[in-house]
mmCIF file of C-alpha atoms and ligand atoms in Angstrom:
data_model
loop_
_atom_site.group_PDB
_atom_site.id
_atom_site.type_symbol
_atom_site.label_atom_id
_atom_site.label_comp_id
_atom_site.label_asym_id
_atom_site.label_seq_id
_atom_site.Cartn_x
_atom_site.Cartn_y
_atom_site.Cartn_z
ATOM 1 C CA MET E 1 -54.024 77.683 -162.612
ATOM 2 C CA THR E 2 -56.540 75.787 -164.734
ATOM 3 C CA THR E 3 -56.737 72.031 -164.341
ATOM 4 C CA PRO E 4 -59.161 69.565 -165.893
ATOM 5 C CA THR E 5 -62.634 69.443 -164.358
ATOM 6 C CA PRO E 6 -62.501 66.976 -161.449
ATOM 7 C CA ALA E 7 -64.275 63.636 -161.720
ATOM 8 C CA VAL E 8 -67.507 63.471 -159.715
ATOM 9 C CA VAL E 9 -68.583 60.307 -157.915
ATOM 10 C CA SER E 10 -71.639 59.832 -155.752
ATOM 11 C CA SER E 11 -71.683 56.207 -154.607
ATOM 12 C CA ARG E 12 -69.427 54.451 -152.113
ATOM 13 C CA GLU E 13 -68.340 51.967 -154.794
ATOM 14 C CA GLU E 14 -67.346 54.689 -157.276
ATOM 15 C CA LEU E 15 -65.469 56.483 -154.525
ATOM 16 C CA ARG E 16 -63.589 53.331 -153.494
ATOM 17 C CA ASP E 17 -62.623 52.631 -157.127
ATOM 18 C CA ALA E 18 -61.488 56.215 -157.731
ATOM 19 C CA LEU E 19 -59.365 56.205 -154.554
ATOM 20 C CA LEU E 20 -57.835 52.861 -155.465
ATOM 21 C CA ALA E 21 -57.065 53.987 -159.018
ATOM 22 C CA ALA E 22 -55.384 57.125 -157.691
ATOM 23 C CA THR E 23 -53.311 55.135 -155.184
ATOM 24 C CA LEU E 24 -52.143 52.649 -157.805
ATOM 25 C CA GLY E 25 -51.570 55.227 -160.507
ATOM 26 C CA SER E 26 -49.660 57.784 -158.501
ATOM 27 C CA PRO E 27 -46.816 56.729 -156.229
ATOM 28 C CA GLY E 28 -45.483 59.586 -154.115
ATOM 29 C CA ALA E 29 -42.223 61.389 -154.790
ATOM 30 C CA ALA E 30 -40.218 58.924 -152.657
ATOM 31 C CA GLY E 31 -41.938 55.920 -154.267
ATOM 32 C CA GLY E 32 -44.333 55.490 -151.312
ATOM 33 C CA PRO E 33 -48.059 56.150 -151.494
ATOM 34 C CA ALA E 34 -48.996 59.662 -152.642
ATOM 35 C CA ARG E 35 -50.514 62.006 -150.062
ATOM 36 C CA ARG E 36 -54.281 62.507 -150.085
ATOM 37 C CA ALA E 37 -55.806 65.791 -148.879
ATOM 38 C CA VAL E 38 -59.533 66.141 -148.247
ATOM 39 C CA VAL E 39 -61.691 69.252 -147.987
ATOM 40 C CA MET E 40 -65.206 68.614 -146.637
ATOM 41 C CA THR E 41 -67.901 71.067 -147.682
ATOM 42 C CA MET E 42 -71.648 71.449 -147.971
ATOM 43 C CA GLY E 43 -71.252 72.996 -151.435
ATOM 44 C CA ALA E 44 -72.325 76.502 -152.569
ATOM 45 C CA LEU E 45 -68.602 77.076 -152.799
ATOM 46 C CA HIS E 46 -67.055 80.518 -152.367
ATOM 47 C CA ASP E 47 -63.496 81.813 -152.287
ATOM 48 C CA GLY E 48 -63.077 80.592 -148.702
ATOM 49 C CA HIS E 49 -63.658 77.002 -149.843
ATOM 50 C CA LEU E 50 -61.448 77.502 -152.882
ATOM 51 C CA GLU E 51 -58.622 78.680 -150.614
ATOM 52 C CA LEU E 52 -59.018 75.441 -148.623
ATOM 53 C CA VAL E 53 -58.673 73.469 -151.858
ATOM 54 C CA ARG E 54 -55.594 75.465 -152.949
ATOM 55 C CA ARG E 55 -54.003 74.680 -149.579
ATOM 56 C CA ALA E 56 -55.044 71.039 -149.980
ATOM 57 C CA ARG E 57 -53.309 70.954 -153.375
ATOM 58 C CA ALA E 58 -50.143 72.321 -151.797
ATOM 59 C CA GLU E 59 -50.383 69.723 -149.002
ATOM 60 C CA ALA E 60 -50.950 66.822 -151.402
ATOM 61 C CA GLY E 61 -48.201 67.886 -153.787
ATOM 62 C CA PRO E 62 -48.249 67.365 -157.551
ATOM 63 C CA ASP E 63 -48.383 63.551 -157.240
ATOM 64 C CA GLY E 64 -50.965 63.517 -154.490
ATOM 65 C CA GLN E 65 -54.725 63.590 -154.618
ATOM 66 C CA VAL E 66 -57.113 66.374 -153.654
ATOM 67 C CA LEU E 67 -60.610 65.188 -152.849
ATOM 68 C CA VAL E 68 -63.518 67.529 -152.091
ATOM 69 C CA THR E 69 -66.699 66.215 -150.502
ATOM 70 C CA ILE E 70 -69.969 68.032 -151.104
ATOM 71 C CA PHE E 71 -72.802 66.953 -148.848
ATOM 72 C CA VAL E 72 -75.502 68.962 -147.088
ATOM 73 C CA ASN E 73 -75.591 66.923 -143.900
ATOM 74 C CA PRO E 74 -79.127 66.708 -142.459
ATOM 75 C CA LEU E 75 -77.764 65.591 -139.081
ATOM 76 C CA GLN E 76 -76.271 68.985 -138.294
ATOM 77 C CA PHE E 77 -79.433 71.035 -139.001
ATOM 78 C CA GLY E 78 -81.962 71.617 -136.236
ATOM 79 C CA LYS E 79 -85.730 71.887 -136.593
ATOM 80 C CA GLY E 80 -86.693 75.104 -138.376
ATOM 81 C CA GLU E 81 -83.173 75.631 -139.742
ATOM 82 C CA ASP E 82 -82.330 76.042 -143.433
ATOM 83 C CA LEU E 83 -81.736 72.396 -144.488
ATOM 84 C CA ASP E 84 -84.270 72.550 -147.331
ATOM 85 C CA THR E 85 -83.260 75.979 -148.591
ATOM 86 C CA TYR E 86 -79.491 75.632 -148.126
ATOM 87 C CA PRO E 87 -77.987 76.725 -151.486
ATOM 88 C CA ARG E 88 -77.093 73.810 -153.779
ATOM 89 C CA ASP E 89 -75.240 74.145 -157.106
ATOM 90 C CA LEU E 90 -73.245 70.999 -157.869
ATOM 91 C CA ASP E 91 -72.429 71.914 -161.500
ATOM 92 C CA GLY E 92 -71.262 75.403 -160.517
ATOM 93 C CA ASP E 93 -69.213 73.970 -157.630
ATOM 94 C CA VAL E 94 -67.487 71.384 -159.843
ATOM 95 C CA ALA E 95 -66.593 74.070 -162.406
ATOM 96 C CA LYS E 96 -65.024 76.215 -159.664
ATOM 97 C CA LEU E 97 -63.103 73.248 -158.287
ATOM 98 C CA GLY E 98 -61.529 72.751 -161.705
ATOM 99 C CA THR E 99 -59.777 76.105 -161.306
ATOM 100 C CA VAL E 100 -58.020 75.266 -158.037
ATOM 101 C CA GLY E 101 -56.615 71.803 -158.587
ATOM 102 C CA ALA E 102 -59.203 69.403 -157.137
ATOM 103 C CA ASP E 103 -58.888 65.890 -158.577
ATOM 104 C CA LEU E 104 -62.064 64.259 -157.353
ATOM 105 C CA VAL E 105 -65.447 65.278 -155.944
ATOM 106 C CA PHE E 106 -67.508 62.973 -153.729
ATOM 107 C CA ALA E 107 -71.106 64.218 -153.769
ATOM 108 C CA PRO E 108 -73.276 61.570 -152.113
ATOM 109 C CA THR E 109 -77.025 61.770 -151.445
ATOM 110 C CA PRO E 110 -78.371 61.349 -147.898
ATOM 111 C CA ASP E 111 -79.295 57.740 -148.799
ATOM 112 C CA VAL E 112 -75.669 56.975 -149.609
ATOM 113 C CA MET E 113 -74.369 58.565 -146.416
ATOM 114 C CA TYR E 114 -77.134 57.194 -144.192
ATOM 115 C CA PRO E 115 -78.338 53.989 -145.901
ATOM 116 C CA ASP E 116 -80.198 52.851 -142.771
ATOM 117 C CA GLY E 117 -81.808 56.228 -142.126
ATOM 118 C CA ASP E 118 -80.822 58.294 -139.116
ATOM 119 C CA PRO E 119 -77.760 56.655 -137.545
ATOM 120 C CA VAL E 120 -78.364 55.065 -134.169
ATOM 121 C CA VAL E 121 -74.736 55.425 -133.100
ATOM 122 C CA ARG E 122 -73.345 58.964 -133.322
ATOM 123 C CA VAL E 123 -70.322 60.927 -132.197
ATOM 124 C CA SER E 124 -70.812 63.136 -129.173
ATOM 125 C CA ALA E 125 -68.808 66.369 -129.123
ATOM 126 C CA GLY E 126 -69.184 66.373 -125.329
ATOM 127 C CA CYS E 127 -68.469 69.714 -123.683
ATOM 128 C CA ALA E 128 -66.886 70.983 -126.944
ATOM 129 C CA GLY E 129 -70.372 70.924 -128.451
ATOM 130 C CA GLN E 130 -72.430 72.254 -125.587
ATOM 131 C CA VAL E 131 -71.171 75.831 -125.358
ATOM 132 C CA LEU E 132 -71.545 78.708 -127.862
ATOM 133 C CA GLU E 133 -73.033 77.086 -131.008
ATOM 134 C CA GLY E 134 -74.268 74.213 -128.840
ATOM 135 C CA VAL E 135 -76.460 76.530 -126.788
ATOM 136 C CA HIS E 136 -78.182 77.938 -129.883
ATOM 137 C CA ARG E 137 -77.997 74.836 -132.088
ATOM 138 C CA PRO E 138 -78.370 71.827 -129.769
ATOM 139 C CA GLY E 139 -76.957 68.662 -131.354
ATOM 140 C CA HIS E 140 -75.328 70.599 -134.200
ATOM 141 C CA MET E 141 -71.744 69.710 -133.302
ATOM 142 C CA ASP E 142 -72.616 66.028 -132.768
ATOM 143 C CA GLY E 143 -74.111 66.003 -136.275
ATOM 144 C CA VAL E 144 -70.983 67.641 -137.692
ATOM 145 C CA LEU E 145 -68.605 65.209 -135.975
ATOM 146 C CA THR E 146 -70.675 62.197 -136.990
ATOM 147 C CA VAL E 147 -70.511 63.095 -140.682
ATOM 148 C CA VAL E 148 -66.866 64.188 -140.481
ATOM 149 C CA LEU E 149 -65.927 60.834 -138.939
ATOM 150 C CA LYS E 150 -67.892 58.948 -141.613
ATOM 151 C CA LEU E 151 -66.260 60.995 -144.382
ATOM 152 C CA LEU E 152 -62.821 60.409 -142.875
ATOM 153 C CA HIS E 153 -63.490 56.655 -142.926
ATOM 154 C CA LEU E 154 -64.796 56.758 -146.491
ATOM 155 C CA THR E 155 -62.043 58.963 -147.934
ATOM 156 C CA ARG E 156 -59.062 57.913 -145.745
ATOM 157 C CA PRO E 157 -57.036 61.137 -146.124
ATOM 158 C CA ASP E 158 -53.561 61.896 -144.815
ATOM 159 C CA VAL E 159 -54.669 65.449 -144.128
ATOM 160 C CA ALA E 160 -58.089 67.123 -143.844
ATOM 161 C CA LEU E 161 -58.448 70.890 -144.040
ATOM 162 C CA PHE E 162 -61.076 73.016 -142.269
ATOM 163 C CA GLY E 163 -61.717 76.756 -142.228
ATOM 164 C CA GLN E 164 -60.919 78.750 -139.114
ATOM 165 C CA LYS E 165 -64.186 80.670 -139.556
ATOM 166 C CA ASP E 166 -65.937 77.675 -137.979
ATOM 167 C CA ALA E 167 -63.580 77.851 -135.013
ATOM 168 C CA GLN E 168 -65.623 75.705 -132.643
ATOM 169 C CA GLN E 169 -66.090 73.070 -135.346
ATOM 170 C CA LEU E 170 -62.334 73.008 -136.008
ATOM 171 C CA LEU E 171 -61.620 72.607 -132.319
ATOM 172 C CA ALA E 172 -64.213 69.826 -131.949
ATOM 173 C CA VAL E 173 -62.767 67.977 -134.979
ATOM 174 C CA ARG E 174 -59.242 68.249 -133.556
ATOM 175 C CA ARG E 175 -60.537 66.973 -130.220
ATOM 176 C CA MET E 176 -62.300 64.019 -131.879
ATOM 177 C CA VAL E 177 -59.128 63.107 -133.764
ATOM 178 C CA ARG E 178 -57.126 63.184 -130.526
ATOM 179 C CA ASP E 179 -59.679 61.480 -128.311
ATOM 180 C CA LEU E 180 -60.562 58.722 -130.795
ATOM 181 C CA ASP E 181 -56.986 58.156 -132.080
ATOM 182 C CA LEU E 182 -57.755 58.925 -135.709
ATOM 183 C CA ASP E 183 -54.766 58.722 -138.015
ATOM 184 C CA VAL E 184 -55.203 61.999 -139.885
ATOM 185 C CA GLU E 185 -53.641 65.444 -139.733
ATOM 186 C CA ILE E 186 -56.092 68.316 -139.289
ATOM 187 C CA LEU E 187 -55.124 71.690 -140.755
ATOM 188 C CA GLY E 188 -56.930 74.949 -140.014
ATOM 189 C CA VAL E 189 -56.965 77.547 -142.805
ATOM 190 C CA PRO E 190 -57.464 81.277 -142.100
ATOM 191 C CA THR E 191 -60.834 82.859 -142.845
ATOM 192 C CA VAL E 192 -61.168 84.489 -146.254
ATOM 193 C CA ARG E 193 -62.915 87.881 -146.179
ATOM 194 C CA GLU E 194 -64.580 90.150 -148.690
ATOM 195 C CA PRO E 195 -62.611 93.385 -149.251
ATOM 196 C CA ASP E 196 -64.935 95.155 -146.778
ATOM 197 C CA GLY E 197 -64.242 92.586 -144.026
ATOM 198 C CA LEU E 198 -67.308 90.321 -144.232
ATOM 199 C CA ALA E 199 -66.245 86.716 -143.628
ATOM 200 C CA MET E 200 -67.076 84.568 -146.647
ATOM 201 C CA SER E 201 -69.949 82.165 -146.022
ATOM 202 C CA SER E 202 -72.397 80.290 -148.213
ATOM 203 C CA ARG E 203 -75.156 81.876 -146.115
ATOM 204 C CA ASN E 204 -74.105 85.402 -147.219
ATOM 205 C CA ALA E 205 -76.158 84.633 -150.334
ATOM 206 C CA TYR E 206 -79.315 84.977 -148.188
ATOM 207 C CA LEU E 207 -78.554 88.625 -147.297
ATOM 208 C CA SER E 208 -80.406 91.496 -148.993
ATOM 209 C CA PRO E 209 -78.167 94.441 -149.982
ATOM 210 C CA GLU E 210 -79.296 96.298 -146.835
ATOM 211 C CA GLU E 211 -78.609 93.290 -144.594
ATOM 212 C CA ARG E 212 -75.254 92.791 -146.305
ATOM 213 C CA GLY E 213 -74.286 96.287 -145.104
ATOM 214 C CA GLN E 214 -75.627 95.626 -141.589
ATOM 215 C CA ALA E 215 -73.667 92.343 -141.400
ATOM 216 C CA LEU E 216 -70.398 94.281 -141.577
ATOM 217 C CA ALA E 217 -70.917 95.124 -137.893
ATOM 218 C CA LEU E 218 -69.701 91.611 -137.010
ATOM 219 C CA SER E 219 -66.210 91.929 -138.476
ATOM 220 C CA ARG E 220 -66.030 95.587 -137.389
ATOM 221 C CA ALA E 221 -66.810 94.612 -133.787
ATOM 222 C CA LEU E 222 -64.238 91.797 -133.817
ATOM 223 C CA ARG E 223 -61.540 94.058 -135.236
ATOM 224 C CA ALA E 224 -62.232 96.803 -132.709
ATOM 225 C CA GLY E 225 -62.300 94.240 -129.882
ATOM 226 C CA ALA E 226 -58.950 92.820 -130.998
ATOM 227 C CA GLU E 227 -57.479 96.314 -131.131
ATOM 228 C CA ALA E 228 -58.593 96.889 -127.531
ATOM 229 C CA GLY E 229 -56.747 93.725 -126.374
ATOM 230 C CA PRO E 230 -53.302 95.236 -126.086
ATOM 231 C CA ARG E 231 -54.731 98.223 -124.194
ATOM 232 C CA GLY E 232 -57.359 97.143 -121.694
ATOM 233 C CA GLY E 233 -57.349 93.377 -121.230
ATOM 234 C CA ALA E 234 -60.264 90.947 -121.646
ATOM 235 C CA PRO E 235 -62.998 93.237 -120.240
ATOM 236 C CA ALA E 236 -62.060 95.976 -122.723
ATOM 237 C CA VAL E 237 -62.092 93.520 -125.643
ATOM 238 C CA LEU E 238 -65.632 92.400 -124.830
ATOM 239 C CA ALA E 239 -66.916 95.868 -123.970
ATOM 240 C CA THR E 240 -65.562 97.361 -127.196
ATOM 241 C CA ALA E 241 -66.973 94.619 -129.419
ATOM 242 C CA SER E 242 -70.358 94.495 -127.710
ATOM 243 C CA GLY E 243 -70.641 98.285 -127.864
ATOM 244 C CA ILE E 244 -70.427 98.107 -131.663
ATOM 245 C CA LEU E 245 -72.775 95.139 -131.976
ATOM 246 C CA ASN E 246 -75.410 96.613 -129.665
ATOM 247 C CA ALA E 247 -75.413 99.863 -131.619
ATOM 248 C CA ALA E 248 -75.661 98.105 -135.000
ATOM 249 C CA PRO E 249 -79.084 98.277 -136.647
ATOM 250 C CA GLY E 250 -80.595 94.967 -137.771
ATOM 251 C CA VAL E 251 -78.125 92.800 -135.848
ATOM 252 C CA VAL E 252 -79.404 90.427 -133.133
ATOM 253 C CA VAL E 253 -76.532 88.847 -131.223
ATOM 254 C CA ASP E 254 -76.730 85.180 -130.170
ATOM 255 C CA TYR E 255 -73.400 85.317 -128.370
ATOM 256 C CA LEU E 256 -70.178 87.262 -128.123
ATOM 257 C CA ALA E 257 -67.434 85.443 -126.248
ATOM 258 C CA LEU E 258 -63.736 85.688 -125.570
ATOM 259 C CA VAL E 259 -62.446 82.156 -125.180
ATOM 260 C CA ASP E 260 -59.337 80.074 -124.765
ATOM 261 C CA PRO E 261 -58.499 78.933 -128.332
ATOM 262 C CA ASP E 262 -57.730 75.389 -127.131
ATOM 263 C CA THR E 263 -60.738 74.712 -124.911
ATOM 264 C CA VAL E 264 -63.387 77.276 -126.016
ATOM 265 C CA GLU E 265 -63.838 78.140 -122.339
ATOM 266 C CA ASP E 266 -64.440 81.791 -121.444
ATOM 267 C CA VAL E 267 -61.220 83.519 -120.473
ATOM 268 C CA PRO E 268 -61.238 84.985 -116.962
ATOM 269 C CA ALA E 269 -61.163 88.793 -116.796
ATOM 270 C CA ASP E 270 -57.554 88.870 -115.603
ATOM 271 C CA ARG E 271 -56.158 86.324 -118.131
ATOM 272 C CA THR E 272 -53.550 87.490 -120.610
ATOM 273 C CA GLY E 273 -52.207 85.848 -123.772
ATOM 274 C CA PRO E 274 -53.768 84.563 -126.997
ATOM 275 C CA ALA E 275 -57.560 84.291 -127.059
ATOM 276 C CA LEU E 276 -60.338 83.997 -129.611
ATOM 277 C CA LEU E 277 -63.164 86.494 -129.888
ATOM 278 C CA LEU E 278 -66.261 84.817 -131.372
ATOM 279 C CA VAL E 279 -69.588 86.169 -132.448
ATOM 280 C CA ALA E 280 -72.819 84.659 -133.739
ATOM 281 C CA ALA E 281 -75.634 86.974 -134.773
ATOM 282 C CA ARG E 282 -78.754 87.069 -136.873
ATOM 283 C CA VAL E 283 -79.114 89.676 -139.591
ATOM 284 C CA GLY E 284 -82.690 89.444 -140.812
ATOM 285 C CA THR E 285 -83.313 85.708 -140.943
ATOM 286 C CA THR E 286 -79.676 84.850 -141.686
ATOM 287 C CA ARG E 287 -77.471 83.519 -138.920
ATOM 288 C CA LEU E 288 -73.787 84.414 -139.304
ATOM 289 C CA ILE E 289 -70.696 83.498 -137.296
ATOM 290 C CA ASP E 290 -67.231 85.006 -137.281
ATOM 291 C CA ASN E 291 -64.168 85.133 -135.045
ATOM 292 C CA GLN E 292 -60.835 86.815 -134.642
ATOM 293 C CA ALA E 293 -57.622 86.029 -132.768
ATOM 294 C CA VAL E 294 -56.892 88.482 -129.962
ATOM 295 C CA ASP E 295 -53.754 89.114 -127.982
ATOM 296 C CA VAL E 296 -54.974 89.972 -124.507
ATOM 297 C CA VAL E 297 -52.624 92.131 -122.520
ATOM 298 C CA ALA E 298 -53.119 93.033 -118.860
ATOM 299 C CA ALA E 299 -55.332 96.044 -118.266
ATOM 300 C CA PRO E 300 -53.028 98.939 -117.547
ATOM 301 C CA GLU E 301 -52.977 100.224 -114.007
ATOM 302 C CA THR E 302 -54.372 103.728 -113.664
ATOM 303 C CA PRO E 303 -51.293 105.668 -114.802
ATOM 304 C CA ALA E 304 -49.475 107.097 -111.823
ATOM 305 C CA VAL E 305 -48.987 110.832 -112.071
ATOM 306 C CA VAL E 306 -45.526 111.675 -110.852
ATOM 307 C CA PRO E 307 -45.428 115.371 -110.035
ATOM 308 C CA LEU E 308 -42.195 117.071 -110.916
ATOM 309 C CA THR E 309 -40.427 118.573 -107.973
ATOM 310 C CA GLY E 310 -38.773 121.920 -108.436
ATOM 311 C CA GLN E 311 -35.379 120.237 -108.292
ATOM 312 C CA GLU E 312 -36.118 117.630 -111.014
ATOM 313 C CA ALA E 313 -37.642 120.254 -113.232
ATOM 314 C CA THR E 314 -34.487 122.332 -113.164
ATOM 315 C CA PRO E 315 -31.921 121.189 -115.696
HETATM 316 O O1 PAF V 401 -68.166 73.242 -142.407
HETATM 317 C C1 PAF V 401 -68.969 72.593 -143.116
HETATM 318 O O2 PAF V 401 -69.214 72.936 -144.265
HETATM 319 C C2 PAF V 401 -69.642 71.376 -142.526
HETATM 320 O O3 PAF V 401 -69.929 71.550 -141.177
HETATM 321 C C3 PAF V 401 -68.872 70.070 -142.762
HETATM 322 C C4 PAF V 401 -67.518 70.089 -142.059
HETATM 323 C C5 PAF V 401 -68.661 69.844 -144.251
HETATM 324 C C6 PAF V 401 -69.654 68.882 -142.207
HETATM 325 O O4 PAF V 401 -70.888 68.753 -142.823
#
């Protein structure tokens, strides 16, 4: 579907006016206010982002409004991370957004988002931000939640959509919405993959062709781990996935974890049921994350061998 190129605003005032104009100009199907769906991004958009926007369009409906924010948030980058080199292509992003039904783009500068410099008051992700990513990127999740909360206040959506690839981020956002009584629905959208399994990410652009091949070990390990779930329980899931990652050339693992999808806590070895297998690894200088849902089934007992007696063997 081709729609007109979305309008781009960068100041708070322009955003407020555009939101007001949309609210006045477009009553919802039942005559009430039209639904607004927001997709927050850092730009360098790929098909994974575009899928979020397509879903946002479906959520907002034909009379609703789809708003995409593009902002590389300094608060969520640590020292020595890729804040300065993070890919930026606003014109290219806006052109892509025109193909998937976005109505409006909010692309503020850091001065607009943080007019007083670094914010003194921030959101703490608490324990949801201290494990996994939090161990390797201290403060990252607090920076994410702080900007997400600000963008929710500025854009006032009915629904905000986030990719399941950033599983810990999605969980932390859901937790913030619950714990701080925010009046917004949060929707998780499945990860979009390249045909060979690589999870789409703006950071894939950093990979050399050789590293791109090496990076496939992440999705391969997750798939193999998930396939081991119905056979050997949690220990088999982890052993299978780590076997593949440890044997993969050029891949340095930050963590591999099998967690409860609601709490991100490690699942005990004897736990059965739905779980999430997550990996973060560096391929060259590029840090990638991925995850996969796993159905953990109890490890089978050593199969009992029942010898046939002469009588049973005789028909
Ligand atoms: O997932 C991202 O792209 C970012 O973490 C987000 C949610 C836009 C906040 O900066």
